[in-house]
PDB file of C-alpha atoms in Angstrom:
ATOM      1  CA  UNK E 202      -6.139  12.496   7.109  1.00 78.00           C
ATOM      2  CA  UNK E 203      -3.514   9.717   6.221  1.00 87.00           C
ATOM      3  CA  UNK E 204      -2.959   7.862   9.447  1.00 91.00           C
ATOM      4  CA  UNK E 205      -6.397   8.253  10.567  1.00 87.00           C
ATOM      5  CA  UNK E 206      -4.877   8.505  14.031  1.00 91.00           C
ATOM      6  CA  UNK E 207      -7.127  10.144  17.008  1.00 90.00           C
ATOM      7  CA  UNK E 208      -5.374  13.931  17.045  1.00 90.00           C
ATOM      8  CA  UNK E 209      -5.692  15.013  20.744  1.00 90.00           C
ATOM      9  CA  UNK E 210      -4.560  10.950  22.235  1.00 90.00           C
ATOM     10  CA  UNK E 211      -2.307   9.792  19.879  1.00 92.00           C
ATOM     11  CA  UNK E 212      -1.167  12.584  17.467  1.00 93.00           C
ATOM     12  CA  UNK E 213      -0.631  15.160  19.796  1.00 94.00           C
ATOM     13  CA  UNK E 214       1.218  13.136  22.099  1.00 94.00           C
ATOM     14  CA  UNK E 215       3.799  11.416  20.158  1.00 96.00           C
ATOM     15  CA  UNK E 216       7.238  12.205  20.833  1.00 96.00           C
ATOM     16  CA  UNK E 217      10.011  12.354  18.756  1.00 95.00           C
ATOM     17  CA  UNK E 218      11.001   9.161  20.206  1.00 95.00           C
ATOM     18  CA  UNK E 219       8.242   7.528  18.580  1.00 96.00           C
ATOM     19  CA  UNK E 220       9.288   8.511  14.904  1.00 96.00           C
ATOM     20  CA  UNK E 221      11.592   6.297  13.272  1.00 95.00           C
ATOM     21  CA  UNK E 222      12.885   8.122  10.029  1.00 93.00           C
ATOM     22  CA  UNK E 223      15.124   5.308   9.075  1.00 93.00           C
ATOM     23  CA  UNK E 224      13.086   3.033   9.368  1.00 93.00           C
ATOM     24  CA  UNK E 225      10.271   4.784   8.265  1.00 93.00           C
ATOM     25  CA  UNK E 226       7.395   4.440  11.270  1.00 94.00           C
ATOM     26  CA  UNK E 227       5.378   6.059  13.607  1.00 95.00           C
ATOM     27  CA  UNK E 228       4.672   4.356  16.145  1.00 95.00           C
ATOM     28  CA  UNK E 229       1.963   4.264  18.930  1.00 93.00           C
ATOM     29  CA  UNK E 230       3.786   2.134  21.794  1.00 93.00           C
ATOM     30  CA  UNK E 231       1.126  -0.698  24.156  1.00 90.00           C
ATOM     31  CA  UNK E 232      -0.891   1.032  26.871  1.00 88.00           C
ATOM     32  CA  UNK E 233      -1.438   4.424  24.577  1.00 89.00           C
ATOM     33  CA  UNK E 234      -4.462   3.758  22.943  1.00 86.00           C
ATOM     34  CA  UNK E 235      -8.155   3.734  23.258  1.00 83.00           C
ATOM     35  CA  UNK E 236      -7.780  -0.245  22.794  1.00 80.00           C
ATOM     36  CA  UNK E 237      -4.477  -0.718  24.628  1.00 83.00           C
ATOM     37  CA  UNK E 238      -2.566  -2.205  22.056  1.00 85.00           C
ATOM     38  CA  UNK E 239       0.474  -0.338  20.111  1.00 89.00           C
ATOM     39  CA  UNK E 240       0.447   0.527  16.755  1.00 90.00           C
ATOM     40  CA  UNK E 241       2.805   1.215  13.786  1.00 91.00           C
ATOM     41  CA  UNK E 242       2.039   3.845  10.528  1.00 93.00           C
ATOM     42  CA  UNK E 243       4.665   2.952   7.716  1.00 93.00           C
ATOM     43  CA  UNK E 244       5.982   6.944   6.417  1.00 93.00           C
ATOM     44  CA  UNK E 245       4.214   7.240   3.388  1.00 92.00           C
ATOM     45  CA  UNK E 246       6.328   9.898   1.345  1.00 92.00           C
ATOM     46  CA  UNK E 247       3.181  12.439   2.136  1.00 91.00           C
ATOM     47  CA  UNK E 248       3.797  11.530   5.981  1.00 93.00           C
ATOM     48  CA  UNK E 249       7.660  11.729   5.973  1.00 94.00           C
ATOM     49  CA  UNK E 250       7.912  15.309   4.114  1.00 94.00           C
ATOM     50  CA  UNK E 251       5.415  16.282   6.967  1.00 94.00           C
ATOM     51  CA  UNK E 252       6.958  14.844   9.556  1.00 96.00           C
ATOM     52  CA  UNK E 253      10.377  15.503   8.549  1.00 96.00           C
ATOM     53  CA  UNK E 254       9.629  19.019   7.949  1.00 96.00           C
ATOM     54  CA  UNK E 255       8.342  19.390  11.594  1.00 96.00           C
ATOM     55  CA  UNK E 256      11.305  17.824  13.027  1.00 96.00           C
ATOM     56  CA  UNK E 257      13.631  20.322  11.431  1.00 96.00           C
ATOM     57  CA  UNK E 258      11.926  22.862  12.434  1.00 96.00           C
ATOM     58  CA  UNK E 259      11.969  21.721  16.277  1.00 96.00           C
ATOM     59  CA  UNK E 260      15.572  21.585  15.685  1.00 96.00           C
ATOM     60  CA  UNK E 261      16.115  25.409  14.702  1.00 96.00           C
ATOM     61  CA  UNK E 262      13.997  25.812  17.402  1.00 96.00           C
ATOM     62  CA  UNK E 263      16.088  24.109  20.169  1.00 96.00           C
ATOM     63  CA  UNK E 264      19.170  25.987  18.886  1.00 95.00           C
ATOM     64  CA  UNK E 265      17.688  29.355  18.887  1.00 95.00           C
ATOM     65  CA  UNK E 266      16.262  28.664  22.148  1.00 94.00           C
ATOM     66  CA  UNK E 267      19.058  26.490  23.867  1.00 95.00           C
ATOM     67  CA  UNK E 268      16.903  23.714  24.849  1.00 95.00           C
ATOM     68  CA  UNK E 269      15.914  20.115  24.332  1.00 95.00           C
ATOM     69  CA  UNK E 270      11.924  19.722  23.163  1.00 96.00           C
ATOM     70  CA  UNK E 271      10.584  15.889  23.305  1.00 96.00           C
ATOM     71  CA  UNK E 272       7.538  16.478  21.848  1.00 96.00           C
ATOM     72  CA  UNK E 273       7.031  15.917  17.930  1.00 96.00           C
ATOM     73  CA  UNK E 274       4.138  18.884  17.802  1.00 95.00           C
ATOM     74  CA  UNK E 275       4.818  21.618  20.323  1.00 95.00           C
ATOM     75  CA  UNK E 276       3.779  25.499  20.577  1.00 94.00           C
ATOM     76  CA  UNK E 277       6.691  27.382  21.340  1.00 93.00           C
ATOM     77  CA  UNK E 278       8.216  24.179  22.988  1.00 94.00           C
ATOM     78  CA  UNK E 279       5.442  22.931  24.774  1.00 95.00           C
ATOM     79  CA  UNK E 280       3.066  20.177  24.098  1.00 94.00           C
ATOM     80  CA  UNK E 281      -0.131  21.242  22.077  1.00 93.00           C
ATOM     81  CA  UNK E 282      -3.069  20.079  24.187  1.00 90.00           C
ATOM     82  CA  UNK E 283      -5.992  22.529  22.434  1.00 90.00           C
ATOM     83  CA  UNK E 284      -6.325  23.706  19.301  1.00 91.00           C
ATOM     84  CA  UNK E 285      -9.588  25.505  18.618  1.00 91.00           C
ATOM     85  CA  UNK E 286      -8.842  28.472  17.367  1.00 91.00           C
ATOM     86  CA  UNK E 287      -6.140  27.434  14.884  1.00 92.00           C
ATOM     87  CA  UNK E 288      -8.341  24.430  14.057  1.00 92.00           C
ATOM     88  CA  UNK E 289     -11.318  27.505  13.063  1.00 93.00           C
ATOM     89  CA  UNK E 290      -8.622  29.553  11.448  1.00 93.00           C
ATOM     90  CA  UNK E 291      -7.732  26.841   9.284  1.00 92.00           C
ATOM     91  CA  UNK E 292     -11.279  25.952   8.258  1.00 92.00           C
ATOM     92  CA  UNK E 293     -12.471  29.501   7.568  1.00 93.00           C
ATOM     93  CA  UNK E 294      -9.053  30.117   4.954  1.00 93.00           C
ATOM     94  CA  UNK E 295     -10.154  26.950   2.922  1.00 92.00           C
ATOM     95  CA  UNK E 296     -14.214  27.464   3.342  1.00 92.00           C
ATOM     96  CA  UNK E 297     -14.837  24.767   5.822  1.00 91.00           C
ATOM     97  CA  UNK E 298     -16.355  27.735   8.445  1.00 90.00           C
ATOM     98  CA  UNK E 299     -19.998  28.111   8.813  1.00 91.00           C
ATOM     99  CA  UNK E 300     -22.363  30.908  10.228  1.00 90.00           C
ATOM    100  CA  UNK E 301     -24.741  29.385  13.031  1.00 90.00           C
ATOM    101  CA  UNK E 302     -27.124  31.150  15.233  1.00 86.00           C
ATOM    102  CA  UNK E 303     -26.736  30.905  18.891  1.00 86.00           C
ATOM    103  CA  UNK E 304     -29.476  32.242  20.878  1.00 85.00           C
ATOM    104  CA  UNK E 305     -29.550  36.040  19.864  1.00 87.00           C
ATOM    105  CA  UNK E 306     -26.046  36.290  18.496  1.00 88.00           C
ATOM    106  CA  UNK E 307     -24.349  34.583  14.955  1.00 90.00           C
ATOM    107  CA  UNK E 308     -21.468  32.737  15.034  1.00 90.00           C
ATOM    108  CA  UNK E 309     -19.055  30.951  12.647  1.00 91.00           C
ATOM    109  CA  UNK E 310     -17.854  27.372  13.618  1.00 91.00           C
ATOM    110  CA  UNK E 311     -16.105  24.772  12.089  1.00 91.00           C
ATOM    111  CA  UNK E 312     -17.678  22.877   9.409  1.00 91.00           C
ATOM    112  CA  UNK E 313     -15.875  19.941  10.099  1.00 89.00           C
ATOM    113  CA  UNK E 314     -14.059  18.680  12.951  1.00 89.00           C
ATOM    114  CA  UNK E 315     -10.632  16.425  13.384  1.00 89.00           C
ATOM    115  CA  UNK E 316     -12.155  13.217  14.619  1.00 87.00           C
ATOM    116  CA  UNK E 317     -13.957  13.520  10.680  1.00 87.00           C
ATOM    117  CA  UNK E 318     -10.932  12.929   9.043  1.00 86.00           C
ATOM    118  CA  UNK E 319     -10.652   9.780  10.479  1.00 86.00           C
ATOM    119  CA  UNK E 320     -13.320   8.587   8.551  1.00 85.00           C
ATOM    120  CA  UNK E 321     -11.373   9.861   5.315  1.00 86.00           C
ATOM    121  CA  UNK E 322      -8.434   8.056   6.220  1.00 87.00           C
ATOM    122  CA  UNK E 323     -10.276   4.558   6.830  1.00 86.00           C
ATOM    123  CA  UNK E 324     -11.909   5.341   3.357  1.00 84.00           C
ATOM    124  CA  UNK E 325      -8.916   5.747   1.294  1.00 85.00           C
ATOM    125  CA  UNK E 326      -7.494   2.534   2.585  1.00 86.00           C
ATOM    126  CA  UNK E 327     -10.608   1.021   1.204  1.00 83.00           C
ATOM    127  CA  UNK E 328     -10.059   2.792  -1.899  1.00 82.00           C
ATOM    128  CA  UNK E 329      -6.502   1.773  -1.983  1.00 85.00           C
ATOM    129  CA  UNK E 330      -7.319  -1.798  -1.682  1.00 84.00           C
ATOM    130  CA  UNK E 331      -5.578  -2.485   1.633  1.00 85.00           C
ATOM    131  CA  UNK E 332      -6.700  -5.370   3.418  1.00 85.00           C
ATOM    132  CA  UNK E 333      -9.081  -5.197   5.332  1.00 83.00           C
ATOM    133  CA  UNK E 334      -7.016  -6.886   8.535  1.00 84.00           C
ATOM    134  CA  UNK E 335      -4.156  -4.616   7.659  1.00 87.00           C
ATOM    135  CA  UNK E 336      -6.005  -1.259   7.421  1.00 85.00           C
ATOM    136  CA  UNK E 337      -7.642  -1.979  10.856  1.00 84.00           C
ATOM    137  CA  UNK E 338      -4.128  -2.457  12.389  1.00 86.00           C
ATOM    138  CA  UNK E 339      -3.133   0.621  10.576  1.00 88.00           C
ATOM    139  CA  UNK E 340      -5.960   2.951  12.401  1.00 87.00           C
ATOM    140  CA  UNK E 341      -6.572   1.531  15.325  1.00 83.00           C
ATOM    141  CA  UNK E 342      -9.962  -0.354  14.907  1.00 81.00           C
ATOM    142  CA  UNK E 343     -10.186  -3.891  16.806  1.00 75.00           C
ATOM    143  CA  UNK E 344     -13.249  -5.460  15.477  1.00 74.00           C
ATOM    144  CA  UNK E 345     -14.975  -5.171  12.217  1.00 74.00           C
ATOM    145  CA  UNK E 346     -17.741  -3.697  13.397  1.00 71.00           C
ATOM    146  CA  UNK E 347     -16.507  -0.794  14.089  1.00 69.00           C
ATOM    147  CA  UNK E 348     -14.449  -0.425  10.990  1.00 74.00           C
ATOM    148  CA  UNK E 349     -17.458  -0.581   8.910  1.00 73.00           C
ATOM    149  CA  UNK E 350     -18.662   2.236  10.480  1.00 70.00           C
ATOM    150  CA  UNK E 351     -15.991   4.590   8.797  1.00 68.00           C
ATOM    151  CA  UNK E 352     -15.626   2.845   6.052  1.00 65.00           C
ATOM    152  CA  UNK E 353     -18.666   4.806   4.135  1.00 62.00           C
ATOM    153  CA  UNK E 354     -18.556   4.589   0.262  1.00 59.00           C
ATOM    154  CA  UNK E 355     -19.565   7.681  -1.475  1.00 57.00           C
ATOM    155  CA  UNK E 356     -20.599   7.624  -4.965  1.00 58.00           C
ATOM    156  CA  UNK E 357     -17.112   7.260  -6.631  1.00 64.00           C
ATOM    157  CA  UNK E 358     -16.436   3.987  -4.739  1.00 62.00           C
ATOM    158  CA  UNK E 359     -19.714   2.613  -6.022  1.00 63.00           C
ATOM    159  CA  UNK E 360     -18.606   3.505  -9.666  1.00 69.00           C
ATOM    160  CA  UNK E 361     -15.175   2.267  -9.317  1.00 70.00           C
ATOM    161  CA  UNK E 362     -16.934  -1.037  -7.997  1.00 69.00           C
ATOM    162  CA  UNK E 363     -18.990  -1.413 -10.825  1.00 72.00           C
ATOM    163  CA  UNK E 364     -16.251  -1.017 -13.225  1.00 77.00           C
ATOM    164  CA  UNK E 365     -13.961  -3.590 -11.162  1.00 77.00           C
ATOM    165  CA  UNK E 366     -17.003  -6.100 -11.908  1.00 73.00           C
ATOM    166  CA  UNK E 367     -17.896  -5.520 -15.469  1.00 78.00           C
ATOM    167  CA  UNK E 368     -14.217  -5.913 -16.169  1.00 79.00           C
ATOM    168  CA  UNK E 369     -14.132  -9.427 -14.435  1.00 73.00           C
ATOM    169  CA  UNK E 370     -17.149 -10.430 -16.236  1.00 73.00           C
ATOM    170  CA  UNK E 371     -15.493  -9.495 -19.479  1.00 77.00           C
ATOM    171  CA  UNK E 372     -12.353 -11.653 -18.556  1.00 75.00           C
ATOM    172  CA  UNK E 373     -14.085 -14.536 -17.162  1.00 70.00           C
ATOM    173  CA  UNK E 374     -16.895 -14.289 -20.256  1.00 65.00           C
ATOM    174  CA  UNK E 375     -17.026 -18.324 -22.076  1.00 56.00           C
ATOM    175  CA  UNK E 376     -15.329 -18.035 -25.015  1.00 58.00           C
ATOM    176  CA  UNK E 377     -17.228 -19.137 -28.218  1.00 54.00           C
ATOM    177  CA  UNK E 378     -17.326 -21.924 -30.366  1.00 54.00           C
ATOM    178  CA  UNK E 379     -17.317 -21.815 -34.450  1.00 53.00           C
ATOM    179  CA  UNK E 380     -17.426 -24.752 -36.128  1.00 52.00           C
ATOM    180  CA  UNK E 381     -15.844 -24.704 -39.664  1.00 53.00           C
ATOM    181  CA  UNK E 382     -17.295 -27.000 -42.677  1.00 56.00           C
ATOM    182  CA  UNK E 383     -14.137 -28.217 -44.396  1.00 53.00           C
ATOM    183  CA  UNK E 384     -13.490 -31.443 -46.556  1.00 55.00           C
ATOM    184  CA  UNK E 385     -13.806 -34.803 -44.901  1.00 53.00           C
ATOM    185  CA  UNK E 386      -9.744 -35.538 -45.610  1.00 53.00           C
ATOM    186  CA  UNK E 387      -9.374 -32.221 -43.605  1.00 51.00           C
ATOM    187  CA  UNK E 388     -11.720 -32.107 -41.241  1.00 47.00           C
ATOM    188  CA  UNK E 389     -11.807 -29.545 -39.078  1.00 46.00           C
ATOM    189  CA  UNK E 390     -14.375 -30.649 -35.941  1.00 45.00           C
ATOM    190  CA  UNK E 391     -14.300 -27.131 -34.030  1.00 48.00           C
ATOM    191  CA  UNK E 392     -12.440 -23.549 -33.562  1.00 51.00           C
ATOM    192  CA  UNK E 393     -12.485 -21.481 -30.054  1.00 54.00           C
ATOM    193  CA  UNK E 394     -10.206 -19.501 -28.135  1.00 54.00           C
ATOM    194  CA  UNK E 395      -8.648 -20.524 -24.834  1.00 55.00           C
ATOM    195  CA  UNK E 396      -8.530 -18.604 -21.704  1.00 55.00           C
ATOM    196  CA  UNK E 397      -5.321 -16.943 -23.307  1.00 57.00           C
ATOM    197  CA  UNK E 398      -7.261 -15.861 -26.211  1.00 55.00           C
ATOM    198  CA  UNK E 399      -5.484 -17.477 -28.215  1.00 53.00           C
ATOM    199  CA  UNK E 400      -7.124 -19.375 -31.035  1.00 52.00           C
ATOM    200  CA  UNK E 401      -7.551 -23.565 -30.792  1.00 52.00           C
ATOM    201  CA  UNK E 402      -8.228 -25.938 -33.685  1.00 50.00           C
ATOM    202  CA  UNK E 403      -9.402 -29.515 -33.502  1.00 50.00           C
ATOM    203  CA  UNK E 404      -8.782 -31.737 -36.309  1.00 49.00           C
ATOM    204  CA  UNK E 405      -8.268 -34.929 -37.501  1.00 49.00           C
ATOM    205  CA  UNK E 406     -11.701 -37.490 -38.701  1.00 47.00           C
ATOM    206  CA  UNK E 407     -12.475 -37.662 -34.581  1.00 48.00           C
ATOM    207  CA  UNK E 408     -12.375 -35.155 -32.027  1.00 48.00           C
ATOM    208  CA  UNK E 409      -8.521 -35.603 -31.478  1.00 48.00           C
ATOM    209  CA  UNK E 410      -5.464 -33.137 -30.010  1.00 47.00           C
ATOM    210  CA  UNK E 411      -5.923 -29.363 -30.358  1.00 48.00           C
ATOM    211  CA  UNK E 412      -3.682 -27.386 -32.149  1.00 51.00           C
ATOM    212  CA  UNK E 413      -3.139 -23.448 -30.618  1.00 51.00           C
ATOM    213  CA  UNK E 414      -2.981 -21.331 -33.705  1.00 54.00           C
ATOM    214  CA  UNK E 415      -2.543 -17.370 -34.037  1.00 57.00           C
ATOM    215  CA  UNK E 416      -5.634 -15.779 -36.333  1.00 59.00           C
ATOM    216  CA  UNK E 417      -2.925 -15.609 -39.443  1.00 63.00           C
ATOM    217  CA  UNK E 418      -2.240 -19.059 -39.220  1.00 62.00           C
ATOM    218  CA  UNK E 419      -6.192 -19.754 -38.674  1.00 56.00           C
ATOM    219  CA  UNK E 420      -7.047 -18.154 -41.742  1.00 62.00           C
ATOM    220  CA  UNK E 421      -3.552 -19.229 -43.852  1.00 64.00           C
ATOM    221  CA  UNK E 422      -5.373 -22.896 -43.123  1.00 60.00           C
ATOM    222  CA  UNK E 423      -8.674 -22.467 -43.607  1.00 57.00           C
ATOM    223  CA  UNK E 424      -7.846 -20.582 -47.042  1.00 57.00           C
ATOM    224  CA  UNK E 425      -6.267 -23.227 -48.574  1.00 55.00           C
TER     225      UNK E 425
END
């Protein structure tokens, strides 16, 4: 769900070798993944209270038990290599479990499945506003292709887009022009605002300098 790392290849098999609390990675090392190439997962404070809650309890483990256990996720000290039934478990305590009929007899199965949560994890970097390049390295994904395959926006992502664009229209809107009658020994060609918002004055008999004034000093001269 956060690393968007493949569970049984590279989740399962990670040692605690490969976590650096320190220095605060996870690390996949060259040769042990689907593309060949190693990878690094910065500990995310979400991450770290996970993993750091799995690597004390390893270590109660080992001195209850008297012996040394390498792996990071274990089941009574070995390596986890299936997890079906804890995965269904897990979904039918949280309503993710679904009733399907199989020839003449119901069953309930998982409603979703590990590899799903992949996608989720590819779509919050997108929400996050990681880029692009960096959120590939982060997952796994080599070409772009691929990564636009996960990265599915829902609804919310569409609305938060929208919002993102109205606001830069609203910053990037031209700013209006007023121009001011005034007498000819004060003449006053033009007011605006700049890009700052704040106000800007030309004077003089011929469009001349510009003067930056706040709105109480615009009015103060205008008034008089």
């Amino acid at each position: 769900y956060i690393t968007g790392w493949r569970v049984k290849s590279e989740i399962l098999t990670r040692q605690k070798s490969h976590l650096d609390v320190k220095a605060g990675w996870l690390r996949l090392e060259p040769g042990e993944t689907k593309n060949g190439e190693g990878r690094m997962f910065p500990l995310v404070p979400r991450l770290r209270a996970v993993l750091e809650a799995q690597v004390e309890g390893t270590r109660q483990f080992e001195q209850e038990k008297g012996r040394i256990i390498p792996w990071l996720f274990h089941r009574n000290g070995e390596r986890i290599k299936f997890f079906r039934r804890s995965w269904l478990t897990a979904c039918s305590r949280v309503g993710l479990a679904v009733k399907v009929q199989r020839g003449d007899r119901e069953v309930v199965v998982p409603a979703r499945i590990p590899h799903d949560f992949r996608r989720t994890a590819v779509r919050n970097l997108e929400r996050a506003g990681i880029p692009r390049s960096a959120a590939m390295a982060m997952v796994g994904h080599r070409t772009e292709a691929i990564y636009r395959r996960y990265a599915i926006a829902d609804e919310s992502m569409l609305i938060a887009a929208g919002a993102k664009l109205q606001a830069l229209y609203d910053v990037t809107a031209t700013p209006s022009r007023t121009v001011v009658p005034m007498p000819a020994n004060r003449a006053v060609f033009a007011t605006g605002r700049d890009e700052n918002g704040a106000s800007s004055v030309q004077v003089g008999r011929s469009e001349g300098s510009t003067l930056k004034l706040s709105d109480s000093e615009l009015r103060e001269r205008t008034e008089k």
